[in-house]
Amino acid sequence: MSTSVPLVVRLLASSVSVAGRAGKIVRDVMSKGELGIVEKGKDDFQTEADRSAQRCIIASLTAQYPKINIIGEEDNPDNEGEVCNDWLTIDADKEILSLECPPFLQGVKEEDIVVWVDPLDGTSEYTQGFLEHVTVLIGISVNEKPVAGVIHQPYYKTLIGNEKMTGRTIWGLQEVGVGGFTPAPPPASLIITTTRSHSNPLVEKALQVMNAAQILRVGGAGYKVLQLLEGLASVYVFASPGCKKWDTCAPEAILNAAGGKLTDILGNNYKYGASVSRPNKTGVLAAVNADLHDYALNRIPQELKEKLANK
Ligand SMILES: Nc1ncnc2c1ncn2[C@@H]1O[C@H](COP(=O)(O)O)[C@@H](O)[C@H]1OP(=O)(O)O
Ligand SMILES: [Mg+2]
Ligand SMILES: [Mg+2]
Ligand SMILES: [Mg+2]
């Protein structure tokens, strides 16, 4: 790999490759049928796929970028341990390596970067068989801001010619754009996407006030942001704590690169430095463009915003 390629671009290229490898681990665990489910908390599960995919991603990125702070969702004592060679992925996606690095990211050093890893987003859906909702998320932040990211969808199916392909990888880089799929314009009417497995009265209240033509209930922050990018929905509303920094870093970076916006329910940006608290306490509000984001933000009653802020 050429070292003349700026660090952020190399890291994104490596992340695209390793996300695909992690996606294969996610499929392999499911085909073996031994999910090894552990309950971390209420409505909060971990499987062998979450654990193994995270070990693969963290070991592979650490081997290549030893000084980058990489934070994964799973509290996994094996993270530091040996990882089989078959999981170590040091390839880098060629298409990404050839991207022009935006000037503001050219001088970035390993010490300036925090990578947020969600090895399997949509674990509830994974255990219940809603496999297309499952994604692998790798978000790259620089000086607390999400600047690049990868959403890999291990169960996405396409036909290319006569060949069946499984899995796809969507990426985004600020000031460059997005790739790995064809973005589509927003739907003509207001279609909202939201949680299917973590709802509560506040979440429902925030949906009621939107006056939406349709509400889609699907799993995972990654999958919902993909729905925005593909023109299946225009706004993602989740007025509840529950998501964490690894859920939103990659989706936010990709959505930004496509001209969209992701904030909390009060309209404030989350920060992604290593010392921030993990939970996104004040929810998620994302939209395909600033106008729709403004519309949704203005619809949410002040009282609901305060309830969430004071939780
Ligand atoms: N109450 C919660 N407990 C644990 N994880 C949550 C909770 N709410 C949201 N999440 C995480 O945020 C993602 C998006 O939320 P939702 O699917 O409900 O819209 C979930 O897939 C889950 O990520 P993960 O599956 O990686 O643990
Ligand atoms: Mg989880
Ligand atoms: Mg997640
Ligand atoms: Mg997860």
PDB file of C-alpha atoms and ligand atoms in Angstrom, residues 73 118 120-122 137 246-247, ligand 3:
ATOM      1  CA  GLU A  73     -19.343  -1.751  21.292  1.00  0.00           C
ATOM      2  CA  ASP A 118     -20.324  -1.477  15.894  1.00  0.00           C
ATOM      3  CA  LEU A 120     -23.172  -5.879  14.334  1.00  0.00           C
ATOM      4  CA  ASP A 121     -25.867  -3.233  14.381  1.00  0.00           C
ATOM      5  CA  GLY A 122     -29.363  -4.647  14.693  1.00  0.00           C
ATOM      6  CA  LEU A 137     -20.500  -0.043  11.166  1.00  0.00           C
ATOM      7  CA  TRP A 246     -20.760   3.473  17.605  1.00  0.00           C
ATOM      8  CA  ASP A 247     -24.357   3.383  16.288  1.00  0.00           C
TER       9      ASP A 247
HETATM   10 MG    MG B   3     -25.730  -0.761  17.107  1.00  0.00          MG
END
